[in-house]
Short mmCIF file of C-alpha atoms in Angstrom, two decimals:
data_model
loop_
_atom_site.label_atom_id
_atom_site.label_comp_id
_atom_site.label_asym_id
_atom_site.label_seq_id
_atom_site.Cartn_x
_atom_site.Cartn_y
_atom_site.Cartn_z
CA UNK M 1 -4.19 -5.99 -4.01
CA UNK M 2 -4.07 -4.53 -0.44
CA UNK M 3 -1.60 -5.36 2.23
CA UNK M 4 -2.62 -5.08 6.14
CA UNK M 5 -2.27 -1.97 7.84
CA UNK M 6 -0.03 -1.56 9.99
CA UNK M 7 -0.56 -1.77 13.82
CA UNK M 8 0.69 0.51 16.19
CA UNK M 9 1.64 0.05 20.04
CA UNK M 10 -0.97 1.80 22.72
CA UNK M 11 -0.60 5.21 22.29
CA UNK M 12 1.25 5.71 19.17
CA UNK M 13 -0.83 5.84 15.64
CA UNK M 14 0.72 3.62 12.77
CA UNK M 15 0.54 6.49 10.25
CA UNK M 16 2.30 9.88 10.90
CA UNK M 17 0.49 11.66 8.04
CA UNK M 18 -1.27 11.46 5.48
CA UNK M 19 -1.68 13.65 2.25
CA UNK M 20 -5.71 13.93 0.53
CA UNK M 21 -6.19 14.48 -2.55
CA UNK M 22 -9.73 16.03 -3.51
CA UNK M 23 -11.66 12.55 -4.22
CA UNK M 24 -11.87 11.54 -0.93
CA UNK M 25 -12.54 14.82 0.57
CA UNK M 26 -15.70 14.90 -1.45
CA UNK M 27 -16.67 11.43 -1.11
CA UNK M 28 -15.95 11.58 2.53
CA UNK M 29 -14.51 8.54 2.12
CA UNK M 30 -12.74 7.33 4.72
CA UNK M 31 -14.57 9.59 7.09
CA UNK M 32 -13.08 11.63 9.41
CA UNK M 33 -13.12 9.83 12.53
CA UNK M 34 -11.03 7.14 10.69
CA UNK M 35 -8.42 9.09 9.58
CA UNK M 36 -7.89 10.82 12.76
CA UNK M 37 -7.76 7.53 14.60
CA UNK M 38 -4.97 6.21 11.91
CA UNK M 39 -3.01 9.41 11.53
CA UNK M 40 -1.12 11.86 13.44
CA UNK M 41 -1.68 14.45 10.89
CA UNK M 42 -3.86 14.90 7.80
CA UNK M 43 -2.36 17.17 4.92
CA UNK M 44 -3.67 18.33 1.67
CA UNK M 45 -2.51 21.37 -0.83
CA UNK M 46 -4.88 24.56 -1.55
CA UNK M 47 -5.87 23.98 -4.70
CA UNK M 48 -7.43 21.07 -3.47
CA UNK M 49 -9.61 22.83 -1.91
CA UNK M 50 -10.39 24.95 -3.65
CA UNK M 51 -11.81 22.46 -6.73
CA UNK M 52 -14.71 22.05 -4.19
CA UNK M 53 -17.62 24.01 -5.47
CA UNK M 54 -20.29 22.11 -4.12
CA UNK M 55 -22.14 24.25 -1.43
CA UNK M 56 -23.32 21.66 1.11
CA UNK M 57 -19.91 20.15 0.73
CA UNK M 58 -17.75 23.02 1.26
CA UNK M 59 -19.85 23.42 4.24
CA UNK M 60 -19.38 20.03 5.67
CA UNK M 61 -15.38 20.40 4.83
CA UNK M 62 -15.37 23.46 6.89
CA UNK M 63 -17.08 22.62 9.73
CA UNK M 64 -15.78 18.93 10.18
CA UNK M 65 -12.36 18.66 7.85
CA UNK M 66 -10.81 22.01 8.05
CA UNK M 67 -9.99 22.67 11.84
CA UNK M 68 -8.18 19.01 11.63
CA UNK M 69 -6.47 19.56 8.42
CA UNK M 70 -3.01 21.10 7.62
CA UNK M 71 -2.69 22.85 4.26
CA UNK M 72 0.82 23.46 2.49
CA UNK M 73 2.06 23.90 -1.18
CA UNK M 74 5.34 21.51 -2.47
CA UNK M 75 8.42 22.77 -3.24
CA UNK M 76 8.80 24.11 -6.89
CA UNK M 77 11.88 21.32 -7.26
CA UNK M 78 9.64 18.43 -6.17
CA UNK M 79 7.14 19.72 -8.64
CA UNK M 80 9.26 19.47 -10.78
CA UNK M 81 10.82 16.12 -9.99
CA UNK M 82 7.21 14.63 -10.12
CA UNK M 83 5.92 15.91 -13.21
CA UNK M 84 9.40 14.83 -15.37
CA UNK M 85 8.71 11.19 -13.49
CA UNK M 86 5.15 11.38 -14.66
CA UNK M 87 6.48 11.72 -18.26
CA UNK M 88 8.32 9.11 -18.17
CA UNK M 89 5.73 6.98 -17.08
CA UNK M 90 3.20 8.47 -19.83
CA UNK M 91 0.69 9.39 -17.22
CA UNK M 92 1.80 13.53 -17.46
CA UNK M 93 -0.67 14.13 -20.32
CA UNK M 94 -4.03 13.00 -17.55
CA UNK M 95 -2.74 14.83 -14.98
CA UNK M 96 -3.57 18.16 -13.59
CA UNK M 97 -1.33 20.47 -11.75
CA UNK M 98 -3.59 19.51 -8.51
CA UNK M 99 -2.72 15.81 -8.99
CA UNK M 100 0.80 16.76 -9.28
CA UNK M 101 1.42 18.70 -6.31
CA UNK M 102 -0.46 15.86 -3.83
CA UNK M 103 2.17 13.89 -5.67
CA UNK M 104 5.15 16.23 -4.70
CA UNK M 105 3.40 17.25 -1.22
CA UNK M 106 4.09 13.65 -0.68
CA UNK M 107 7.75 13.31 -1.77
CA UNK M 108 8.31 16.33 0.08
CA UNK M 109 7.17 14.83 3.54
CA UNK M 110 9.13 11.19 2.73
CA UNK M 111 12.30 13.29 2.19
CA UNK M 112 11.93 15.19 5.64
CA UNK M 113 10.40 12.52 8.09
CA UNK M 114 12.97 9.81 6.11
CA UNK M 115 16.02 11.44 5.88
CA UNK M 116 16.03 11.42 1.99
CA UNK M 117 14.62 9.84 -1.17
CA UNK M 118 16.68 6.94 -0.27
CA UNK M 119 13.88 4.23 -0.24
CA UNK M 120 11.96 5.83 -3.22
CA UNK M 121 13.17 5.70 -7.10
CA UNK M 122 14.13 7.97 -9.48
CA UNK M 123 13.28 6.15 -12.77
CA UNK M 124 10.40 3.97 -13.81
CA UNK M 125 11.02 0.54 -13.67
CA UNK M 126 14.28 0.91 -11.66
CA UNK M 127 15.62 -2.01 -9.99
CA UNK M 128 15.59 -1.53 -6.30
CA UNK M 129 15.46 1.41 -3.99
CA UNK M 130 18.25 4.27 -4.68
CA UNK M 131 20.50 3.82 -1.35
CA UNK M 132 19.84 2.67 2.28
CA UNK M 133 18.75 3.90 5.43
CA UNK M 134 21.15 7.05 6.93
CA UNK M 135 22.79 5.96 9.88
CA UNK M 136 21.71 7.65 13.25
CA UNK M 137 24.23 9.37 14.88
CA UNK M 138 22.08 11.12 18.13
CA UNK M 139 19.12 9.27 19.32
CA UNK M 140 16.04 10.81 19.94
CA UNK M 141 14.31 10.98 23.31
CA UNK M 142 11.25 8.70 22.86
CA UNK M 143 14.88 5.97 21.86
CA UNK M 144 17.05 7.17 25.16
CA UNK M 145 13.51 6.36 27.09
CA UNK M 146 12.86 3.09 25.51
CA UNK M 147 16.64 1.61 25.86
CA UNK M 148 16.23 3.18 29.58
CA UNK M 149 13.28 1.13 30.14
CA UNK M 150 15.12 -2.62 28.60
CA UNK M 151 18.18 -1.50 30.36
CA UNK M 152 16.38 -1.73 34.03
CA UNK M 153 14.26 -4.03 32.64
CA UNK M 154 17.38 -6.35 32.16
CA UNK M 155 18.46 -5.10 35.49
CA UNK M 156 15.52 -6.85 37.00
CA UNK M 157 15.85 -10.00 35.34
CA UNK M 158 19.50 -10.10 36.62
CA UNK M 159 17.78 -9.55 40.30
CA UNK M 160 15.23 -11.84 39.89
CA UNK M 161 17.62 -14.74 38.86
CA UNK M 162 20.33 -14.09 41.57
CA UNK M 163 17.08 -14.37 43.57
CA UNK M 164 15.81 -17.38 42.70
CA UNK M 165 19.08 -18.60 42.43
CA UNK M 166 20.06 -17.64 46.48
CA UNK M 167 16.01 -19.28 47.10
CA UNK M 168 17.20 -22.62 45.61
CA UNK M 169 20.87 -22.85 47.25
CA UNK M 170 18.51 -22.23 50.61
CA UNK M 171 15.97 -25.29 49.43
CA UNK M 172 19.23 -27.58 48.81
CA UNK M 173 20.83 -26.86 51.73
CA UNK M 174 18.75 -28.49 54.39
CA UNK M 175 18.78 -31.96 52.65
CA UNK M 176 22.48 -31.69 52.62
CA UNK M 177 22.25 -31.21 55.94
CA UNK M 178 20.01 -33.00 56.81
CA UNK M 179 22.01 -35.82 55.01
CA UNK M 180 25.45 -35.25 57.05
CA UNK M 181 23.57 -35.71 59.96
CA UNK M 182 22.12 -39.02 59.16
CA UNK M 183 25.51 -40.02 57.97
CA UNK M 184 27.12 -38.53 61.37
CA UNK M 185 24.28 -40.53 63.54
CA UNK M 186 24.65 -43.75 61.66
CA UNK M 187 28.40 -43.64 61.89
CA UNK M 188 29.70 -42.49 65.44
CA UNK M 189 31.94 -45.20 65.59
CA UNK M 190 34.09 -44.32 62.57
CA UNK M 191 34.23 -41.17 63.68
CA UNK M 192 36.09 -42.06 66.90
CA UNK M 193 38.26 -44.76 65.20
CA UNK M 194 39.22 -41.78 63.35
CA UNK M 195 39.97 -39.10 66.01
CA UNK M 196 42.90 -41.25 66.83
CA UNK M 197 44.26 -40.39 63.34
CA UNK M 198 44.77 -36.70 62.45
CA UNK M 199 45.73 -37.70 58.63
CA UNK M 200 42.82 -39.23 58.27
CA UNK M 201 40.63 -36.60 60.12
CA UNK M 202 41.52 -34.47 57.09
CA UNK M 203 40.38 -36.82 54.47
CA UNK M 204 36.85 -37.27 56.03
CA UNK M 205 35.58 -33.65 55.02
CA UNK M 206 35.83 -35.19 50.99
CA UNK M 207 33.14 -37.72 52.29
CA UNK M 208 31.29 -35.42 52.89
CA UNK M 209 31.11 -33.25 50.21
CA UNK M 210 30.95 -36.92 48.17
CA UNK M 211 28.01 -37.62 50.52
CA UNK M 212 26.61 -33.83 50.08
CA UNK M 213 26.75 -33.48 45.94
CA UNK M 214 24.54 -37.03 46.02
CA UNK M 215 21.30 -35.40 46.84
CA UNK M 216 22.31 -32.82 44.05
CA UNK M 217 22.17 -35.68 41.65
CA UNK M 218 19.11 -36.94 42.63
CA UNK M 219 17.91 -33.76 42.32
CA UNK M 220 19.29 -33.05 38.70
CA UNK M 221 17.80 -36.39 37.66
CA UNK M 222 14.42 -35.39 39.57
CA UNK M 223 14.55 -32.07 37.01
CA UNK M 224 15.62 -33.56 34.00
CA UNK M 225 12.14 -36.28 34.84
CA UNK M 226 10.42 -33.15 35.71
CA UNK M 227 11.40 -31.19 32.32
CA UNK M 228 10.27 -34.36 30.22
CA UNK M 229 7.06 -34.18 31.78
CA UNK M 230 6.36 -31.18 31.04
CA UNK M 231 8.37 -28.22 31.87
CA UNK M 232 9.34 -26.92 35.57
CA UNK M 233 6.80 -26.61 38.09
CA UNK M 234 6.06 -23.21 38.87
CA UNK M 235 6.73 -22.56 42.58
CA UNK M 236 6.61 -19.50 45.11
CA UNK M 237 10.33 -19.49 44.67
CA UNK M 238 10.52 -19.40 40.72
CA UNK M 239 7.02 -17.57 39.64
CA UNK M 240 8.87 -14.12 39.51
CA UNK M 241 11.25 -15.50 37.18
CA UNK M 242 8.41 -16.96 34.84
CA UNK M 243 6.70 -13.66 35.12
CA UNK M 244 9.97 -12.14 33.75
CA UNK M 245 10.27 -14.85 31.20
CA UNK M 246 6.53 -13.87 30.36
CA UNK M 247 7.21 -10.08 29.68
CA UNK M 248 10.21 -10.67 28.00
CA UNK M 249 8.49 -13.17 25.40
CA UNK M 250 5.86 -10.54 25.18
CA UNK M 251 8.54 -7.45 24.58
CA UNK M 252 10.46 -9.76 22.30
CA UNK M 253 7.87 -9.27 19.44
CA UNK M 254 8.27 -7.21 16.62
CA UNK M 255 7.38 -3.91 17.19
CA UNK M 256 5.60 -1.74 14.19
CA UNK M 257 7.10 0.52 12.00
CA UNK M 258 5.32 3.66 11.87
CA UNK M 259 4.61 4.53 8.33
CA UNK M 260 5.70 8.08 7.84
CA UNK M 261 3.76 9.38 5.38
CA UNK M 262 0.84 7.92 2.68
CA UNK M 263 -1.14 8.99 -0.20
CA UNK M 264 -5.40 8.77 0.04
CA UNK M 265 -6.67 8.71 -3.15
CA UNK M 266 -8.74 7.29 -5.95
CA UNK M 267 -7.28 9.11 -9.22
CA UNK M 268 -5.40 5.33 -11.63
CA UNK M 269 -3.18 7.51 -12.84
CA UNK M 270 -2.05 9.22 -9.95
CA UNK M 271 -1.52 5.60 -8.06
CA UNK M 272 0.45 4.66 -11.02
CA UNK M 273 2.66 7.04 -10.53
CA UNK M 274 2.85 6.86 -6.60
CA UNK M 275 3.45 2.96 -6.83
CA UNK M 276 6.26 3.07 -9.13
CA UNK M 277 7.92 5.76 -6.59
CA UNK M 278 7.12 3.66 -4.31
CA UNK M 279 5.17 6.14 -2.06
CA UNK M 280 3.00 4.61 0.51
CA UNK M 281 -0.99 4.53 -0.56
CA UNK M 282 -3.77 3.33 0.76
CA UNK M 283 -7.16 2.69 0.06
CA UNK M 284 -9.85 4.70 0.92
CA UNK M 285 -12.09 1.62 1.73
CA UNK M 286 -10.03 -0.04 4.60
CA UNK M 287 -7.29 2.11 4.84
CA UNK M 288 -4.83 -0.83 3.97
CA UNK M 289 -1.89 -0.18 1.78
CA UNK M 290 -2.23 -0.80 -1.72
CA UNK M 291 0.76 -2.67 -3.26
CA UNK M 292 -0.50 -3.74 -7.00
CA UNK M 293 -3.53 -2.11 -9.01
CA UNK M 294 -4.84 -2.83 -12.23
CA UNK M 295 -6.16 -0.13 -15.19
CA UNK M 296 -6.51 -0.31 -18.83
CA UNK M 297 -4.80 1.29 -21.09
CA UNK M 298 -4.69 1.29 -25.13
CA UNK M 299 -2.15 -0.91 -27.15
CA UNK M 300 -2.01 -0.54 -31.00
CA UNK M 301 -2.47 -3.87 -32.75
CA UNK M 302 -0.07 -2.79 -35.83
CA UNK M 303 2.81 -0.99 -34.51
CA UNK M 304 2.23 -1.93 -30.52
CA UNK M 305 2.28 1.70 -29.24
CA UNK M 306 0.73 2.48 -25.71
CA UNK M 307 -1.26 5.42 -24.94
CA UNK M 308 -3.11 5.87 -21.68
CA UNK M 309 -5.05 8.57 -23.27
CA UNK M 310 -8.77 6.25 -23.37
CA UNK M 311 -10.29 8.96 -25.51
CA UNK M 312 -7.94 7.95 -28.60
CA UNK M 313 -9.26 6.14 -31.75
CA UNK M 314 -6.54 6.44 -33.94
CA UNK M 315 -2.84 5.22 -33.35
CA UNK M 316 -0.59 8.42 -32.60
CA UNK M 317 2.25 6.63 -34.55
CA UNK M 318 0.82 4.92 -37.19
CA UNK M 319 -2.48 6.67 -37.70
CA UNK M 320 -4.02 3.25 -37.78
CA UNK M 321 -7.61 2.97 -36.57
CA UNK M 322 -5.89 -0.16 -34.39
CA UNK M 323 -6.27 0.34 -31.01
CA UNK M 324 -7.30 -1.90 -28.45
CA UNK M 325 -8.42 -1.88 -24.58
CA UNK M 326 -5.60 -4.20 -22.27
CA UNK M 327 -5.72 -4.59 -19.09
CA UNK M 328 -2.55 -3.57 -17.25
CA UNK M 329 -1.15 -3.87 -13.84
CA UNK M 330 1.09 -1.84 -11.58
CA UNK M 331 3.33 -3.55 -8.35
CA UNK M 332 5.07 -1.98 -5.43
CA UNK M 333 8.58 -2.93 -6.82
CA UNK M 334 7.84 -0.57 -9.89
CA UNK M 335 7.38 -3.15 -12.35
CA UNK M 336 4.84 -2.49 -15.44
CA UNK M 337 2.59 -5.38 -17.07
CA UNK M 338 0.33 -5.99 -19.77
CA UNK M 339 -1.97 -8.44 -20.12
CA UNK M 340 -2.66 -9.97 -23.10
CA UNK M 341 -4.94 -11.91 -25.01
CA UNK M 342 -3.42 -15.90 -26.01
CA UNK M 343 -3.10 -16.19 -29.77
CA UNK M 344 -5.16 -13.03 -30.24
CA UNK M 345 -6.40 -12.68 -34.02
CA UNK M 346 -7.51 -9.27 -35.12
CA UNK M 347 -10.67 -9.49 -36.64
CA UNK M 348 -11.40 -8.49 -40.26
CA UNK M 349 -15.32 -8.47 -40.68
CA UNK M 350 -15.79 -5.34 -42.37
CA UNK M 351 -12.55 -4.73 -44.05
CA UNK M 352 -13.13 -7.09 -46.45
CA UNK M 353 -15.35 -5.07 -48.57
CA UNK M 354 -13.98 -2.19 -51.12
CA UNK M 355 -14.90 1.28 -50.23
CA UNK M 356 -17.64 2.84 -53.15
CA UNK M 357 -16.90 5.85 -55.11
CA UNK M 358 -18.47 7.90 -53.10
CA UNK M 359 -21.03 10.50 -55.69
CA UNK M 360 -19.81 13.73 -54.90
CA UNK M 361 -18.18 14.01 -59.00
CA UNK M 362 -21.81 12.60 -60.23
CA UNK M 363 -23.47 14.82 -63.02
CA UNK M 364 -25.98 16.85 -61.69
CA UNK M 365 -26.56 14.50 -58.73
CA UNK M 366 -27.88 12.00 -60.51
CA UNK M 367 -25.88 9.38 -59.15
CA UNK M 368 -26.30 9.00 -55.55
CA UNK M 369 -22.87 6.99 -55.45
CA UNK M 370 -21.56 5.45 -51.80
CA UNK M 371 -22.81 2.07 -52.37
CA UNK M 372 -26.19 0.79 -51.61
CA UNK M 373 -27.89 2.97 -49.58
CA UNK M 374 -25.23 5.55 -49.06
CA UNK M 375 -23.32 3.24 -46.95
CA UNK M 376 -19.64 4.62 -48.61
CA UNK M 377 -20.08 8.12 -48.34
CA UNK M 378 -18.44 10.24 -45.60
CA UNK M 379 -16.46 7.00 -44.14
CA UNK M 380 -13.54 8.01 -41.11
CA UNK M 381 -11.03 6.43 -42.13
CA UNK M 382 -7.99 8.54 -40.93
CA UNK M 383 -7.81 11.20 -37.75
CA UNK M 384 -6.68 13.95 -40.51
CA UNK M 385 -9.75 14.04 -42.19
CA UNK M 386 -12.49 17.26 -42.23
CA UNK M 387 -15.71 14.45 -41.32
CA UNK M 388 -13.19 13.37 -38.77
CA UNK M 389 -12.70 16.72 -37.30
CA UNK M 390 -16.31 17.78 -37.81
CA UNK M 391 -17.52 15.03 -35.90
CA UNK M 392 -15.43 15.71 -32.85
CA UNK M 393 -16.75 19.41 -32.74
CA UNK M 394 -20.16 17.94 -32.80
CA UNK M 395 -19.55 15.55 -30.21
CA UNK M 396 -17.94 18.15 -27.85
CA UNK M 397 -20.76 20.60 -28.25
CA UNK M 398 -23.17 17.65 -27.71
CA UNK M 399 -22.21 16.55 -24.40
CA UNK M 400 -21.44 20.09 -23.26
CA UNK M 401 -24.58 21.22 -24.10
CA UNK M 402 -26.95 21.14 -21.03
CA UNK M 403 -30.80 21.53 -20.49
CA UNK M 404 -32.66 23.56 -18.46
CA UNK M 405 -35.61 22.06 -17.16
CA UNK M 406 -36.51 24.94 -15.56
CA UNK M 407 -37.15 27.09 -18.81
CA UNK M 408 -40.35 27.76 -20.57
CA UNK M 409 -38.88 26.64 -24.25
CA UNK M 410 -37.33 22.98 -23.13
CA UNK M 411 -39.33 20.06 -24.16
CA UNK M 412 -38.08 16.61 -23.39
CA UNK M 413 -37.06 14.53 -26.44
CA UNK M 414 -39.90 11.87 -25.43
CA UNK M 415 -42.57 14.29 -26.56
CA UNK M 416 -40.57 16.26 -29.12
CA UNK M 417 -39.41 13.04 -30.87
CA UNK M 418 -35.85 13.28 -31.18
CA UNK M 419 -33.52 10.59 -31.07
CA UNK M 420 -30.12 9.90 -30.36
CA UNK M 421 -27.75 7.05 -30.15
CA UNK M 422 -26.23 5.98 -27.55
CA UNK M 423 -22.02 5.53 -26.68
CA UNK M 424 -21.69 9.19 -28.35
CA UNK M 425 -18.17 8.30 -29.92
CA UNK M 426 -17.25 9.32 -33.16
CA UNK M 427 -18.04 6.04 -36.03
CA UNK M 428 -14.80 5.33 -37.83
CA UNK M 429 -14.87 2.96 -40.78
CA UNK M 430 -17.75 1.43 -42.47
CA UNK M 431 -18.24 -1.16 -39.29
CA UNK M 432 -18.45 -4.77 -38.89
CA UNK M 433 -21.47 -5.63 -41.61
CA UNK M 434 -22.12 -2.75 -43.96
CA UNK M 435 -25.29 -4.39 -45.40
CA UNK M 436 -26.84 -4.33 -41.30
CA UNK M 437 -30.32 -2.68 -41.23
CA UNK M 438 -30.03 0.98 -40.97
CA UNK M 439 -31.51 3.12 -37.64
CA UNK M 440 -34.46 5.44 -39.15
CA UNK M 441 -35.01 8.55 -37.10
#
């Protein structure tokens, strides 16, 4: 699950930095170009590099990576920090000492561009964040220039409405005038009744002003018609104050947080671990944030112990042979869940039948013993057994073992006629139907 990345303003890239880890160096995935355009700086550890081996990509890192790329080794108590968390969490035992320092690279940065650990955790599973945001005693420049800007910004829109407000007193007043004057031509004669009366020359100045706030009214009502149409009509004496109204609606948005630092990379135990400190990581498809993943991990059917450890086939409590594949899932908020299976029933096909005497005591071999057709003999059964042990050796030396087609002696098992099964995991118990056709060579 992915969240949208976040958007920056013109000029200003919505990720300060961000620390690589060796996956998607190799992969090139994102690609450069991306990650400059997204970050401010890109950050990685030297033994990253240094796991690179491949010619033609060590040449492609150091011609188009390298010159953009700052390199820098976490402090030993953030190592530290990291791998104890890691423990916790039961991923320490898949991790390397590379994937550990990306980790603490990481916390490192948070600590320095944040102010702290204070929106990280400390434990697995812990509820919340561990404090709030420090208060901000001295603001920074790039601040003092932006509350410059709204503070003459606002001084404008002050300007603009004593303006418009002076432009409309001016449109009022000549229909007040021109309203006294109709009154004064219409009425000469109660004007010279009243010269004859000083008391009452005094009172005629309220008719006025009676007779000069009635054209306001008809005016209000005009506006209040003119609103319930459809808003005020914009004029040459009010379209600077829309414009203002305009830039302020637009500047009244939500501007984006810059996300200080985030982790690229493709390791499920490593993003385990990240998530439930809550670092910031992203995927290296879109280069959105990643806020839930899901892995699989190994539960034990008889005692319920997990182990993240996928190359396990016995229980490390219980020594049962018990283990099964669940899916689990890992959110932002540091919360841990597995998925199970609805009335799951373990299935018994196989167990059913007793184990032979196997015919190792028979006189003089005469007894083959192990059941019909040998079926019994050399059965896994427990992870402290010698067949056990012997067949891991095998197995290890198997898939480490690699051909040269280049030499002179190698001949490919098509013509030489060997065979081998496929999965390459050690067989424990007697399987699902021990009287199933055996594989001849």
């Amino acid at each position: 699950m992915a969240a949208a990345a976040p958007k920056a303003s013109d000029g200003v890239k919505p990720i300060h930095s961000i620390v690589l880890d060796a996956g998607p160096i190799i992969k090139n995935n994102p690609p450069v170009s991306t990650l400059l355009k997204q970050a401010t700086e890109l950050i990685t550890t030297p033994s990253v590099l240094s796991e690179i081996r491949d010619p033609a990509t060590r040449t492609r890192i150091e011609t188009q990576l390298l010159p953009f790329v700052t390199q820098r080794t976490p402090k030993p108590a953030s190592l530290r920090f990291v791998s104890e968390f890691a423990r916790k969490t039961g991923d320490r035992g898949v991790l390397s000492k590379e994937d550990l320092e990306i980790i603490a690279l990481a916390y490192d940065i948070e600590c320095e561009r944040n102010g702290g650990d204070w929106r990280l955790r400390r434990e697995p599973g812990q509820k919340g964040i561990n404090g709030t945001p420090p208060k901000k005693e001295e603001a920074k420049p790039e601040e003092k220039e932006e509350k410059k800007q709204e503070e003459s910004v606002e001084a404008l829109t002050e300007k603009v409405k004593e303006m418009d407000i002076e432009g409309t007193n001016d449109t009022q007043n000549p229909s007040a005038e021109a309203s006294a004057t109709e009154t004064a031509q219409t009425g000469p004669k109660a004007d010279e009744t009243e010269e004859t009366t000083p008391e009452q020359g005094v009172v005629r100045p309220k008719a006025d002003e009676t007779e000069e706030t009635t054209p306001e009214d008809d005016n209000g009502d005009g506006e209040e018609d003119d609103e319930s149409d459809g808003g005020e009509w914009i004029t040459p004496s009010n379209i600077k104050k829309h414009q203002i109204k305009d830039a302020d609606a637009l500047g009244e948005e939500p501007e984006s947080k810059v996300m200080q630092v985030a982790i690229i990379t493709s390791d499920f135990a490593m993003q385990n671990v990240i998530l439930q400190m809550n670092l910031n990581l992203l995927s290296n498809a879109n280069m959105q944030r990643i806020k839930q993943i899901k892995s699989y991990i190994l539960r034990c059917h008889a005692c319920f112990l997990t182990t993240k450890d996928m190359s396990q086939q016995f229980c490390p409590r219980c020594g049962k042979p018990t283990l099964n594949r669940v899916s689990c899932t890992t959110s932002s908020d540091g919360s841990f869940k597995i998925h199970l299976k609805k009335n799951m029933q373990w299935n018994h096909r196989g167990d059913r039948y007793s184990i032979p005497k196997t015919g190792t005591n028979s006189a003089a071999g005469r007894m083959e013993g192990g059941g019909k057709g040998g079926w019994g003999n050399e059965l896994i059964l427990a992870p402290d057994q010698k067949e056990y042990t012997r067949a891991l050796k095998q197995e290890y030396w198997r898939n480490k073992k690699e051909h040269d087609l280049m030499d002179d002696d190698y001949l490919p098992g098509i013509l030489s006629g060997q065979r081998a099964k496929g999965g390459g995991r050690v067989k424990v118990g007697a399987g699902r139907n021990v009287n199933s056709k055996k594989r001849h060579a």
